[in-house]
C-alpha cells in the first residue's frame, strides 16, 4: 500500500456533523460516534478493518460493490456497512467465516474480469482492488479469466494528463459520483446494464471531446488503474509528499506535491485544505509543467542597451550592475526617479521585501502591484464602507446561502473549485442571480439554472446596482433593525434619499442597462427577502471607470438588506491571482504600509522607521500608470519589476512599451524572458511556486503555507535576490529564512500579529485578522461591528463611461478568462493545457457577424481607437448583440493593444471591460480556426 496515496486515511464515508453521539459494539469494541455515521466509518475510525471498493469518504455512500458486508444482530442477511448508519446499542461483527466466504466470492468475480498484470501495472502498490484481494485472502480465481470479459477494451489516452483504460474498470461508479458530487460537471455516466455496464464520458466521446473539464476528481477517486495520471505511467509511484498551495487563482487550493526523489509525479488536492477540501482544477492539479520548461531562464542576464543581445552574468555581477545603474539615476535625478512593481503571484514575504526595498533603499513610496489593474477598487470601496479591504466570508459560508448573486465573475472558468462548491449549494436548492453581459456557464449547466440572468450592457453596473437598491428602498425592503444598530444613521438617510430618486428606478435605467425593469425588480426582491443572500463579484465589477463606485454600491446593498456579518451572506471579491489579497495586505501600494495604513500617519510611519532604522517618505508615491507617464516625461528612470508582465497585461500596450523603452534601467525578475523583459537591462531569474518558501493569502483572507518542493533552480530565492539588491543600493537587508520575514510582518501588522510559519505548520491556513498568539483567525468579518465601527453608506451616482460607441466603433469589447488558461498565459501556455485553448477567440453574436459577412472561424480585424489586432471569430449567442468578447491569454493576439487608458476614478484600475471597437473580416479563414 503506497504511503503517499494513503497520506489521508480514507474512512469510507463522509463524516457526520450531527451533535448526538451514539454508542455501538463492533467486534466487541464499544465505539461512540455521531448519529448519521456509517458502520464502516465508525469501524475504520476505530482501527477495525472492513474491505471496501465503491466507498470513499469524499463521496456519499453508494453500496454497489458488496465487499463491505457485515453482520448485525437482529438484522437479516449481510448489510453493506457503507450504507448502514449506526444505531445506539447495535452489535456488529465484521469478521466471520460467512462474511469471509461471501467477500472472497465477490472479489473472485471482479478478478476474473481483470487483467492480471499487477506486477507491470502502474498502479501496483496503489490499487484498492489489489489491496482488497489481499485483505480477503484471495489466492485463486475458480472461474479463471478465459470467459467473457472486458480485458481487450481499448484505452483512451486523449486527455493530455490522464489515461482511461476500461479493461481495468470495476464499475464502482466512484468516478461518476466524483464528477457529479465533487466537481458538478456530470460528464460521466454508467452505460449498459449488468455485464455490459461501462463508464462513458458524455455520450461515449473520447475524454478530450467530452464535457469533461479535466479537474481530475475522477482520477483521484478511481480505486484501480482505470483512470490514471500519465506521469504515474511514465515515472512510477511517488514516495514522498510536500504540502503546499496552488499558485494560480485566488481560491488558494491546498495541494500535496507527490514526488519520487526529485521528480514531481502528481499534485493531489489536500483533503484538509481549508479552501478546497480535497478538490482542485485542471490548472492546480495538472498544469505545473511550466516549472521545468526549457524556456526558463536560470542565469542572470545583463546588457547595456535594450537593442543589444543579453550577456549571462553571475548573481553578484548582475546585482552590482543593476545597483550601480540605480544609484547613478538616484544621484542624477533624485530618489523619486526610482520605483518598483511587485506581483500578486509572489509570496507575502517576497512582496514585503520588495516594498521594503523601495521605501527603505530607494527612499520613496513608488511601489505598486498588479492589483492596480484588477482589484484596487475593492480595496477602496470596501474600506470606505466597511473599514477594511477584504472579502467578508470564507468559502464555506456559501453552504448557508439561500440566494447567491454572481456579478461580473465567471467562477467555473476563473475560480473553479469555489464554483464546484457554489454549484453544490445550487443543487441543494439555493437561488442564483447572475449579472453579466455574457451568458456564462453558471446561467445554465447540468443541474444548475440561474433564476435571473441580468444581461446588462458593459459599463452600466452602477446604474444596475442603484436600481436594485432603489427597489429595496422604495418597496420597504430595508432591514431597518440592522441599519439602525449597525450603520451610520446620517450616511444611511442621505443614501436613502439619493437612491429613492426616480432616476434610479429600474424603468428609468432600462435604456442604459438593457435589463428589463420587471426582471430587475424581481431579482431585487429575491435578494432582499432571502433569509441569507450573498454576493460574489470579480473583475467585471472592478475594471471599470466606476469600479470603486460599484464596489461601494454592492456594500450599500448588503448593508441596507442586513446581508452582512454572519454565515451565508456578505460581499466577496473573487480574487484573480493567487496572492492579490496578500500583495495588497503587505503594503505594496504607494499610499499604504502593510495592513492598509496610510504612509502619512506619523505613528505608523514611526513604527516602520524604528524597525527599519531609516527615515521614510510621508508622501504617497507613484501608481503604475503614473510611473509610465513619468517615464515618458523623463522624471522616472529606474524600475524594478518582480513577476509581472506589464508590457502584456497592462492596458494600451503601445503606451506601456514607449514608457518602458524610455527608462534608463529596467530590472525584471521572472521565470521567463517575458514581453516586459524585451525592454530590460537586467534579468534576474525567479522561482516557481514549487521552489518557494512562504505564504499566499487567498480570496477568503486565508494565509496558506507555500513550501519548497524542490531547491531554487537558479540557486537563489527571490527574497534573497531582493535583499542583495537592496544591500547593494546601500541599505543592508538580511534574513536567515522566509520565516523571519513573516516574523517582521507580524511585528509590524496588527492583522498578522499572531501569524508565524510554526503556527501555520501546526494549525494549517488561517484567515486574518489573526490578532495574537491565542487567535486562530477569523472566518467572518464584521460580525458584531464593522471594522470601521458603523457601516457607512456612500452615494453612488452613475456616470456613463467616456468610452463611447459611435459609427466607427459601434461594438463594445469586454474581456475575460477561460478555465484552461491563466492571465497572459506565461505559465499555462507552457503546459499541456494548450490542448484546450491554442488561441484567443473573438466571440460575437450571429447578428453582428452576419451583418459584417463574418463566419465562425474567420480571421477578423479587431480595432479600437487605440490599436488593432487579428484573431479568429467565434460566432455565438453567448454574447448579446453589440457586444464582443475575448480572452487575453496569448501574446500573439495582444488583446490589450486595443484597450484604452480610461480607468477607475479612485484607483486608476484600467477599464478593461469596456472598449468601443469595430470588427471586420480580413477576407481569410483563420489558419487557427480548429478550436473556433
Ligand atoms: S473508472 Fe475507476 S472509478 Fe470509475 S467505475 Fe471504473 S474503476 Fe470505478
Ligand atoms: S476529470 Fe473532472 S470533469 Fe472530467 S470526468 Fe473526471 S471528474 Fe468529471
Ligand atoms: S481553483 Fe484556483 S487555486 Fe484551486 S487548483 Fe484551480 S487554479 Fe489552483
Ligand atoms: S464499499 Fe460498501 S458496497 Fe462498496
XYZ file of N, CA and C and ligand atoms in Angstrom, residues 162 179 183 188 207 212-218, ligand 2:
44
model
N -4.327 12.328 -18.316
C -4.626 11.006 -17.775
C -5.140 10.070 -18.856
N -17.415 13.130 -10.312
C -17.714 14.168 -11.311
C -19.019 14.889 -10.956
N -17.160 17.701 -8.415
C -16.881 18.695 -9.454
C -18.155 19.369 -9.964
N -19.679 12.118 -16.737
C -19.540 10.662 -16.838
C -20.865 9.969 -16.541
N -12.418 11.312 -24.002
C -12.424 12.289 -22.910
C -12.182 13.707 -23.420
N -15.995 16.830 -20.126
C -15.007 16.781 -19.042
C -14.173 18.065 -19.018
N -13.973 18.610 -17.824
C -13.152 19.818 -17.692
C -11.799 19.493 -17.047
N -11.476 18.207 -16.998
C -10.132 17.786 -16.590
C -9.756 18.190 -15.171
N -10.720 18.168 -14.294
C -10.386 18.530 -12.903
C -9.613 17.416 -12.207
N -9.761 16.178 -12.712
C -9.019 15.057 -12.135
C -9.681 14.424 -10.926
N -10.870 14.888 -10.548
C -11.525 14.300 -9.368
C -11.800 12.822 -9.586
N -12.145 12.444 -10.823
C -12.440 11.035 -11.098
C -11.168 10.204 -11.026
S -11.748 14.991 -14.886
Fe -13.314 16.058 -13.649
S -14.778 16.800 -15.142
Fe -13.564 15.264 -16.184
S -14.731 13.414 -15.977
Fe -13.255 13.458 -14.293
S -14.368 14.408 -12.599
Fe -15.533 14.841 -14.450
